[in-house]
Amino acid sequence: MATMAAATASSKLIFSPKTSSPSRICPFQLCVFDTKYSLLLSNKRKNVVGGGVRCMALKEVAATTETKKRSGYELQTLTSWLLRQEQEGVIDAELTIVLSSISLACKQIASLVQRANISNLTGVQGAVNVQGEDQKKLDVISNEVFSNCLRSSGRTGIIASEEEDVPVAVEESYSGNYIVVFDPLDGSSNIDAAVSTGSIFGIYSPNDECLADIDDDSTLDSSTQKCIVNVCQPGNNLLAAGYCMYSSSIIFVLTIGKGVFVFTLDPLYGEFVLTQENLQIPKAGKIYAFNEGNYQLWDDKLRKYIDDLKDPGPSGKPYSSRYIGSLVGDFHRTLLYGGIYGYPRDKKNKNGKLRLLYECAPMSFIVEQAGGKGSDGYQRVLDIQPTEVHQRVPLYIGSTEEVEKVEKFLA
C-alpha cells in the first residue's frame, strides 16, 4: 500500500525484472510511467525502460516512502501503540484496558509527586505498613490511586500492593481476570528531597496452582486465601511488566514480552509518547549501584567483589559508583548505560529488602527483555517460586557480563 501511494494521478506502477548488475541486490524494480518524466527522455536515457517509464530499486522506494512517513508532527502515543499491539494479536483487548488504566494511575501519581510540597503531601502519614516501614503520605495516596484505577478498569480480578497486608479481589460484578501486582511509589523516602521516585507493576494471568504458606487453620477467609494462591507466581509467568519514573521527565517503560519500549509524558498533550523502541542494555558497563554504607554488614565474598570493582587495574579506570536510593532511578540509569544494581543480603536483612513480587520479578522481566540479567546471586530471579506474598530476595540486576561477574564471586 505504501508503494501504491507513491504513484501520482498521471503515473502507472509497473513491476519489471531488474537488469543484471553486480550492484543490484533486489531482483525487482518499481517502474513508474510518468508523463512529465517523458519530457526528459531526449536528454536522459538512464534507468529508462520505455517512453516515460522511470525505474528504481524497491529498497530505494521503501526508503523514500519511509522518509516521507516521518514527520515532526507525527507522534505515537502509548494508547495508539497498545491498539496496534492488539491489532497484531500480541495482546488482547482486556490487557490493553488494564495497561491503559495503569498509565492513567501513573499520570495522576506524577501530578501528586510534582505538587507534593505545595499540597503538603510530604512527611510521614503516621501509619506503618505490613513491611514494618513508616508510610509516607504519598505512599497511602498513591496506593489508593493505583487501586482505584485498576478497579475501575473492570478487567482486573486481583490486585496486590506492597502497601497492603494481603491481595484484594476486585468486586465480582466485574469480569476481569488479570492479576496486577505493584509498588505504587518506590523510593518514597526521597519525596521530601525531590529525588526521583517511581511506580513498578507486573501483570499475571490467573493461576490456581501455586505454593503459598497458608495453614489449614488460617483465619483468612476463603476468597482471601484464593487471592494469595493466585498471586504467588514465579516471574516466568509474567505477561507484562513496567515502571514509571517521576523525575525531570515522566518516563513510562513497558514490556509485553516483545522487547522494551520507553514512553515519555508530553505535558503539552498529556499523553505518553513513544521515545525509544526495543531498548537494549549494554552487555557490560563501568557503573555500579550498591549502598556501600552496609559494606561492613556484607559477607566476605561480596566485599571482595566490591573491592575488585574499585581496583583501577591495568586500565587505570575503576568502576564508578552511582547510588540514588530509588530502585526505579538506579535501574533506569543502569538500563540505559549498562553496569549493575545490587541490593544484597546482609547481617540485618537476611534476604535483602526488595520484594520479589512487586520489585524484583517485574524488573528482572524488563531487563531480560532488554538483553540483560536479573539474579539473586545464585539463580535467575524469574525462576524463583514465591512462598509468600511479601517475600524478599537479594537482587543483582543489569548488564549480563556484570551480573555473571558477581555470581562468580559469590559462588
Short mmCIF file of C-alpha atoms in Angstrom, two decimals:
data_model
loop_
_atom_site.label_atom_id
_atom_site.label_comp_id
_atom_site.label_asym_id
_atom_site.label_seq_id
_atom_site.Cartn_x
_atom_site.Cartn_y
_atom_site.Cartn_z
CA MET A 1 0.00 0.00 0.00
CA ALA A 2 2.88 2.34 0.79
CA THR A 3 4.36 1.88 -2.69
CA MET A 4 0.99 2.37 -4.37
CA ALA A 5 0.70 5.75 -2.73
CA ALA A 6 3.91 6.79 -4.45
CA ALA A 7 2.20 6.95 -7.83
CA THR A 8 0.53 10.17 -8.89
CA ALA A 9 -2.64 10.53 -10.96
CA SER A 10 -0.50 10.77 -14.10
CA SER A 11 1.56 7.66 -13.30
CA LYS A 12 1.23 3.90 -13.56
CA LEU A 13 3.12 1.30 -11.49
CA ILE A 14 4.87 -1.47 -13.39
CA PHE A 15 6.96 -4.25 -11.78
CA SER A 16 9.83 -5.24 -14.01
CA PRO A 17 12.69 -7.73 -13.65
CA LYS A 18 15.86 -5.80 -12.94
CA THR A 19 18.73 -5.64 -15.33
CA SER A 20 21.67 -7.80 -14.38
CA SER A 21 24.15 -5.75 -12.41
CA PRO A 22 26.51 -6.75 -9.55
CA SER A 23 25.40 -3.69 -7.59
CA ARG A 24 21.74 -4.70 -7.72
CA ILE A 25 20.57 -6.78 -4.74
CA CYS A 26 16.79 -6.72 -5.07
CA PRO A 27 15.53 -8.85 -8.03
CA PHE A 28 12.79 -6.39 -8.99
CA GLN A 29 12.47 -2.74 -9.85
CA LEU A 30 9.50 -0.47 -9.38
CA CYS A 31 8.81 1.31 -12.66
CA VAL A 32 6.59 4.37 -12.84
CA PHE A 33 5.18 5.69 -16.09
CA ASP A 34 5.24 9.45 -15.67
CA THR A 35 4.02 11.82 -18.42
CA LYS A 36 6.12 14.68 -17.01
CA TYR A 37 9.21 12.48 -16.92
CA SER A 38 8.88 11.65 -20.66
CA LEU A 39 9.95 15.23 -21.44
CA LEU A 40 13.43 14.39 -20.15
CA LEU A 41 13.95 11.41 -22.42
CA SER A 42 15.73 13.44 -25.08
CA ASN A 43 18.43 14.37 -22.57
CA LYS A 44 18.49 11.35 -20.20
CA ARG A 45 18.24 7.66 -21.01
CA LYS A 46 19.49 6.20 -17.74
CA ASN A 47 17.16 3.78 -15.91
CA VAL A 48 14.55 4.08 -18.66
CA VAL A 49 12.65 1.00 -19.84
CA GLY A 50 10.42 2.73 -22.37
CA GLY A 51 8.78 6.03 -23.23
CA GLY A 52 8.40 7.89 -19.97
CA VAL A 53 8.99 4.87 -17.71
CA ARG A 54 11.20 5.64 -14.69
CA CYS A 55 12.62 2.75 -12.64
CA MET A 56 14.26 2.36 -9.27
CA ALA A 57 15.02 -0.47 -6.84
CA LEU A 58 12.28 -1.47 -4.44
CA LYS A 59 14.58 -0.84 -1.48
CA GLU A 60 15.05 2.74 -2.73
CA VAL A 61 11.29 3.17 -2.95
CA ALA A 62 10.87 1.81 0.57
CA ALA A 63 13.50 4.20 1.88
CA THR A 64 11.82 7.13 0.13
CA THR A 65 8.42 6.14 1.45
CA GLU A 66 9.79 5.68 4.96
CA THR A 67 11.31 9.16 4.82
CA LYS A 68 8.01 10.62 3.77
CA LYS A 69 6.24 8.87 6.66
CA ARG A 70 8.33 10.51 9.31
CA SER A 71 7.07 13.86 10.37
CA GLY A 72 7.83 16.17 13.24
CA TYR A 73 4.11 16.32 13.94
CA GLU A 74 3.56 12.57 13.92
CA LEU A 75 3.57 11.16 17.47
CA GLN A 76 2.89 7.60 18.51
CA THR A 77 1.17 7.64 21.87
CA LEU A 78 1.01 4.78 24.35
CA THR A 79 -2.68 4.38 23.52
CA SER A 80 -2.10 4.04 19.77
CA TRP A 81 0.86 1.71 20.40
CA LEU A 82 -1.26 -0.55 22.60
CA LEU A 83 -4.04 -0.62 20.00
CA ARG A 84 -1.51 -1.62 17.35
CA GLN A 85 -0.28 -4.49 19.54
CA GLU A 86 -3.87 -5.57 19.96
CA GLN A 87 -4.50 -5.47 16.21
CA GLU A 88 -1.39 -7.58 15.62
CA GLY A 89 -2.58 -10.16 18.15
CA VAL A 90 0.27 -9.61 20.62
CA ILE A 91 -2.12 -8.70 23.44
CA ASP A 92 -5.88 -8.86 23.82
CA ALA A 93 -8.37 -6.05 24.40
CA GLU A 94 -8.59 -6.85 28.11
CA LEU A 95 -4.85 -6.35 28.67
CA THR A 96 -4.96 -3.16 26.62
CA ILE A 97 -7.52 -1.73 29.05
CA VAL A 98 -5.53 -2.82 32.11
CA LEU A 99 -2.34 -1.21 30.80
CA SER A 100 -4.23 1.97 29.91
CA SER A 101 -5.62 2.16 33.45
CA ILE A 102 -2.10 1.77 34.86
CA SER A 103 -0.82 4.60 32.67
CA LEU A 104 -3.67 6.78 33.94
CA ALA A 105 -2.70 5.98 37.54
CA CYS A 106 0.90 6.93 36.76
CA LYS A 107 -0.19 10.28 35.35
CA GLN A 108 -2.15 11.02 38.50
CA ILE A 109 0.71 10.00 40.79
CA ALA A 110 3.15 12.08 38.72
CA SER A 111 0.97 15.13 39.28
CA LEU A 112 0.80 14.41 43.02
CA VAL A 113 4.57 13.98 43.26
CA GLN A 114 5.24 17.23 41.43
CA ARG A 115 2.89 19.12 43.75
CA ALA A 116 3.87 17.29 46.94
CA ASN A 117 5.43 20.29 48.67
CA ILE A 118 2.71 22.67 47.53
CA SER A 119 -0.11 20.36 48.61
CA ASN A 120 1.51 19.43 51.94
CA LEU A 121 1.91 15.79 50.92
CA THR A 122 5.44 15.37 52.24
CA GLY A 123 6.33 13.70 55.51
CA VAL A 124 5.10 10.58 57.30
CA GLN A 125 1.44 9.55 57.41
CA GLY A 126 1.76 8.13 60.92
CA ALA A 127 0.99 4.54 59.98
CA VAL A 128 3.27 1.53 59.47
CA ASN A 129 2.81 -0.83 56.52
CA VAL A 130 3.00 -4.61 56.59
CA GLN A 131 6.75 -4.39 55.99
CA GLY A 132 7.21 -2.53 59.27
CA GLU A 133 8.11 0.66 57.41
CA ASP A 134 6.74 4.12 58.14
CA GLN A 135 4.30 5.09 55.41
CA LYS A 136 4.72 8.45 53.74
CA LYS A 137 1.59 10.42 52.96
CA LEU A 138 2.13 9.85 49.27
CA ASP A 139 2.55 6.09 49.83
CA VAL A 140 -1.02 5.89 51.07
CA ILE A 141 -2.46 8.20 48.42
CA SER A 142 -0.55 6.56 45.55
CA ASN A 143 -1.75 3.14 46.66
CA GLU A 144 -5.33 4.34 46.62
CA VAL A 145 -4.93 5.94 43.19
CA PHE A 146 -3.40 2.78 41.71
CA SER A 147 -6.05 0.53 43.26
CA ASN A 148 -8.95 2.72 42.14
CA CYS A 149 -7.72 2.92 38.54
CA LEU A 150 -7.34 -0.86 38.36
CA ARG A 151 -10.76 -1.47 39.91
CA SER A 152 -12.49 0.96 37.58
CA SER A 153 -10.91 -0.70 34.53
CA GLY A 154 -13.32 -3.62 35.00
CA ARG A 155 -10.68 -6.01 33.70
CA THR A 156 -8.71 -6.78 36.86
CA GLY A 157 -9.58 -9.78 39.01
CA ILE A 158 -7.00 -9.49 41.80
CA ILE A 159 -4.69 -6.67 42.85
CA ALA A 160 -1.78 -6.97 45.26
CA SER A 161 0.11 -3.97 46.58
CA GLU A 162 3.30 -3.68 48.55
CA GLU A 163 1.37 -1.41 50.93
CA GLU A 164 -1.43 -3.92 51.63
CA ASP A 165 -1.33 -6.87 54.03
CA VAL A 166 -2.95 -9.30 51.59
CA PRO A 167 -4.09 -9.26 47.94
CA VAL A 168 -7.58 -7.96 47.26
CA ALA A 169 -10.17 -9.49 44.94
CA VAL A 170 -11.97 -6.95 42.82
CA GLU A 171 -15.77 -6.97 43.05
CA GLU A 172 -17.45 -9.94 41.37
CA SER A 173 -19.59 -7.61 39.27
CA TYR A 174 -16.54 -7.09 37.08
CA SER A 175 -15.49 -9.70 34.55
CA GLY A 176 -11.73 -9.20 34.67
CA ASN A 177 -9.27 -11.97 35.45
CA TYR A 178 -5.85 -10.33 35.30
CA ILE A 179 -3.71 -10.22 38.43
CA VAL A 180 -1.79 -6.97 38.92
CA VAL A 181 0.99 -6.64 41.49
CA PHE A 182 2.51 -3.24 42.11
CA ASP A 183 4.64 -0.98 44.25
CA PRO A 184 2.69 2.29 44.00
CA LEU A 185 5.56 4.60 45.00
CA ASP A 186 9.04 3.12 45.09
CA GLY A 187 11.68 5.31 46.73
CA SER A 188 9.13 7.37 48.64
CA SER A 189 11.77 8.17 51.27
CA ASN A 190 13.20 10.53 48.65
CA ILE A 191 9.98 12.53 48.24
CA ASP A 192 10.87 15.27 50.73
CA ALA A 193 14.18 15.84 48.92
CA ALA A 194 12.52 15.90 45.45
CA VAL A 195 14.69 12.98 44.29
CA SER A 196 13.37 10.65 41.57
CA THR A 197 10.78 8.06 42.57
CA GLY A 198 8.65 5.62 40.61
CA SER A 199 5.89 3.03 40.36
CA ILE A 200 6.54 -0.62 39.47
CA PHE A 201 3.99 -3.16 38.24
CA GLY A 202 3.65 -6.68 36.91
CA ILE A 203 0.67 -8.42 35.30
CA TYR A 204 -0.16 -12.14 35.50
CA SER A 205 -2.98 -14.28 34.22
CA PRO A 206 -4.93 -16.28 36.85
CA ASN A 207 -3.26 -19.42 38.15
CA ASP A 208 -4.76 -21.71 40.81
CA GLU A 209 -1.67 -23.91 41.02
CA CYS A 210 0.67 -22.15 43.40
CA LEU A 211 2.69 -22.91 46.51
CA ALA A 212 1.74 -20.49 49.26
CA ASP A 213 2.19 -20.75 53.02
CA ILE A 214 -1.48 -20.88 54.04
CA ASP A 215 -2.18 -23.12 57.03
CA ASP A 216 -5.34 -25.20 57.26
CA ASP A 217 -6.35 -23.33 60.39
CA SER A 218 -5.68 -19.93 58.83
CA THR A 219 -8.09 -17.19 59.88
CA LEU A 220 -8.16 -15.76 56.35
CA ASP A 221 -11.47 -16.19 54.58
CA SER A 222 -11.62 -18.44 51.52
CA SER A 223 -11.66 -15.60 48.97
CA THR A 224 -8.55 -14.03 50.51
CA GLN A 225 -6.76 -17.37 50.52
CA LYS A 226 -7.61 -17.85 46.85
CA CYS A 227 -6.22 -14.40 46.11
CA ILE A 228 -2.92 -15.27 47.78
CA VAL A 229 -2.67 -18.54 45.88
CA ASN A 230 -3.36 -16.77 42.58
CA VAL A 231 -0.80 -14.05 43.18
CA CYS A 232 2.13 -16.25 44.22
CA GLN A 233 3.51 -16.98 40.77
CA PRO A 234 7.12 -17.02 39.52
CA GLY A 235 8.24 -14.19 37.27
CA ASN A 236 8.31 -16.61 34.32
CA ASN A 237 4.51 -16.28 34.25
CA LEU A 238 4.53 -12.51 33.80
CA LEU A 239 2.56 -11.29 30.78
CA ALA A 240 3.69 -7.68 31.10
CA ALA A 241 5.76 -5.51 33.42
CA GLY A 242 6.91 -1.93 33.62
CA TYR A 243 7.64 1.09 35.71
CA CYS A 244 7.03 4.81 35.64
CA MET A 245 9.79 7.13 36.80
CA TYR A 246 8.88 10.53 38.24
CA SER A 247 11.87 12.79 37.66
CA SER A 248 12.82 15.70 35.38
CA SER A 249 10.74 13.78 32.82
CA ILE A 250 7.96 11.29 33.45
CA ILE A 251 9.20 8.07 31.86
CA PHE A 252 6.97 5.02 31.31
CA VAL A 253 8.91 1.83 30.49
CA LEU A 254 6.94 -1.21 29.35
CA THR A 255 7.43 -4.73 28.09
CA ILE A 256 4.74 -7.15 26.96
CA GLY A 257 7.28 -9.89 26.28
CA LYS A 258 8.34 -8.49 22.89
CA GLY A 259 11.16 -6.10 23.80
CA VAL A 260 11.30 -2.97 25.95
CA PHE A 261 9.64 0.29 24.91
CA VAL A 262 10.07 3.71 26.50
CA PHE A 263 7.38 6.39 26.55
CA THR A 264 7.78 9.96 27.81
CA LEU A 265 4.91 12.06 29.11
CA ASP A 266 4.40 15.09 26.88
CA PRO A 267 2.98 17.82 29.14
CA LEU A 268 1.68 19.66 26.08
CA TYR A 269 -0.72 16.84 25.16
CA GLY A 270 -0.93 14.99 28.47
CA GLU A 271 -0.03 11.76 26.67
CA PHE A 272 2.81 9.26 26.91
CA VAL A 273 4.72 9.39 23.61
CA LEU A 274 6.97 6.63 22.27
CA THR A 275 10.59 7.79 22.50
CA GLN A 276 12.64 4.54 22.36
CA GLU A 277 11.88 1.22 20.69
CA ASN A 278 13.41 -2.16 21.53
CA LEU A 279 15.76 -0.71 24.13
CA GLN A 280 18.85 -2.86 24.70
CA ILE A 281 21.11 -2.69 27.74
CA PRO A 282 24.88 -2.72 27.05
CA LYS A 283 26.48 -6.13 27.60
CA ALA A 284 28.87 -4.60 30.14
CA GLY A 285 29.25 -1.31 31.96
CA LYS A 286 31.50 0.61 34.32
CA ILE A 287 28.88 1.80 36.83
CA TYR A 288 27.77 0.01 39.99
CA ALA A 289 24.96 0.98 42.36
CA PHE A 290 25.19 -0.53 45.84
CA ASN A 291 24.53 1.04 49.24
CA GLU A 292 28.10 0.87 50.48
CA GLY A 293 27.02 2.13 53.89
CA ASN A 294 26.26 -1.55 54.55
CA TYR A 295 29.73 -2.69 53.49
CA GLN A 296 30.70 -3.98 56.94
CA LEU A 297 27.45 -5.97 57.13
CA TRP A 298 28.13 -7.90 53.91
CA ASP A 299 29.88 -11.26 53.74
CA ASP A 300 33.50 -11.55 52.68
CA LYS A 301 32.76 -12.71 49.12
CA LEU A 302 30.65 -9.64 48.36
CA ARG A 303 33.20 -7.28 49.92
CA LYS A 304 35.92 -8.81 47.71
CA TYR A 305 33.70 -8.19 44.68
CA ILE A 306 33.23 -4.51 45.59
CA ASP A 307 36.97 -4.13 46.25
CA ASP A 308 37.65 -5.61 42.82
CA LEU A 309 35.37 -3.00 41.19
CA LYS A 310 37.32 -0.23 42.91
CA ASP A 311 40.67 -1.57 41.73
CA PRO A 312 41.87 0.54 38.75
CA GLY A 313 43.68 -2.48 37.28
CA PRO A 314 45.79 -2.26 34.13
CA SER A 315 43.37 0.21 32.52
CA GLY A 316 43.77 2.66 35.39
CA LYS A 317 39.99 3.22 35.45
CA PRO A 318 37.96 1.75 38.31
CA TYR A 319 34.19 1.39 38.17
CA SER A 320 32.16 4.48 39.03
CA SER A 321 29.76 4.36 41.99
CA ARG A 322 26.27 5.83 41.45
CA TYR A 323 23.58 5.22 44.05
CA ILE A 324 20.32 7.17 44.25
CA GLY A 325 18.49 5.02 46.77
CA SER A 326 15.49 4.66 44.47
CA LEU A 327 15.25 1.32 42.66
CA VAL A 328 13.46 2.83 39.66
CA GLY A 329 16.00 5.65 39.27
CA ASP A 330 19.05 3.42 39.70
CA PHE A 331 17.61 0.73 37.46
CA HIS A 332 16.67 3.15 34.68
CA ARG A 333 20.19 4.55 34.55
CA THR A 334 21.61 1.02 34.51
CA LEU A 335 19.24 0.06 31.69
CA LEU A 336 20.47 2.97 29.57
CA TYR A 337 24.20 2.98 30.35
CA GLY A 338 24.94 -0.57 31.49
CA GLY A 339 26.54 -1.74 34.71
CA ILE A 340 24.93 -3.35 37.74
CA TYR A 341 22.50 -2.51 40.52
CA GLY A 342 22.58 -4.60 43.68
CA TYR A 343 20.69 -4.91 46.93
CA PRO A 344 22.35 -7.89 48.67
CA ARG A 345 21.54 -9.69 51.88
CA ASP A 346 23.39 -8.53 54.98
CA LYS A 347 23.57 -9.26 58.70
CA LYS A 348 20.45 -7.16 59.37
CA ASN A 349 18.38 -8.25 56.36
CA LYS A 350 18.99 -11.93 55.65
CA ASN A 351 17.20 -11.75 52.30
CA GLY A 352 17.77 -8.13 51.42
CA LYS A 353 14.93 -5.60 51.48
CA LEU A 354 13.42 -5.78 47.99
CA ARG A 355 10.16 -7.67 47.43
CA LEU A 356 10.13 -10.50 44.91
CA LEU A 357 6.59 -9.98 43.57
CA TYR A 358 6.45 -6.20 43.43
CA GLU A 359 10.02 -5.21 42.55
CA CYS A 360 12.50 -7.97 41.73
CA ALA A 361 10.42 -10.08 39.33
CA PRO A 362 8.98 -7.20 37.24
CA MET A 363 12.40 -5.52 36.95
CA SER A 364 14.07 -8.83 36.04
CA PHE A 365 11.46 -9.42 33.33
CA ILE A 366 12.19 -5.98 31.89
CA VAL A 367 15.98 -6.35 31.99
CA GLU A 368 15.88 -9.78 30.33
CA GLN A 369 13.70 -8.38 27.55
CA ALA A 370 16.42 -5.75 27.09
CA GLY A 371 19.18 -8.37 26.88
CA GLY A 372 20.34 -8.14 30.50
CA LYS A 373 20.13 -10.40 33.53
CA GLY A 374 18.46 -10.48 36.96
CA SER A 375 19.82 -12.78 39.69
CA ASP A 376 19.68 -13.31 43.44
CA GLY A 377 23.39 -14.10 43.28
CA TYR A 378 22.88 -17.81 42.65
CA GLN A 379 19.88 -18.24 40.37
CA ARG A 380 17.67 -16.42 37.89
CA VAL A 381 15.10 -14.25 39.70
CA LEU A 382 12.31 -15.22 37.28
CA ASP A 383 12.75 -18.88 38.27
CA ILE A 384 12.12 -18.27 41.97
CA GLN A 385 8.80 -19.68 43.17
CA PRO A 386 7.26 -17.31 45.74
CA THR A 387 6.17 -18.87 49.01
CA GLU A 388 4.61 -15.75 50.50
CA VAL A 389 3.14 -12.50 49.22
CA HIS A 390 5.74 -10.14 50.65
CA GLN A 391 8.76 -12.39 50.20
CA ARG A 392 12.12 -10.61 49.98
CA VAL A 393 15.11 -11.73 47.93
CA PRO A 394 18.59 -10.32 47.21
CA LEU A 395 18.83 -8.68 43.80
CA TYR A 396 21.68 -8.19 41.32
CA ILE A 397 20.44 -6.78 38.05
CA GLY A 398 21.92 -5.14 34.97
CA SER A 399 24.33 -5.98 32.16
CA THR A 400 24.78 -9.70 31.57
CA GLU A 401 28.57 -9.68 31.99
CA GLU A 402 28.38 -7.65 35.21
CA VAL A 403 25.77 -9.90 36.83
CA GLU A 404 27.71 -13.02 35.85
CA LYS A 405 30.81 -11.47 37.40
CA VAL A 406 29.18 -11.01 40.81
CA GLU A 407 27.76 -14.54 40.61
CA LYS A 408 31.31 -15.90 40.18
CA PHE A 409 32.47 -14.01 43.28
CA LEU A 410 29.53 -15.29 45.34
CA ALA A 411 29.79 -18.91 44.16
#
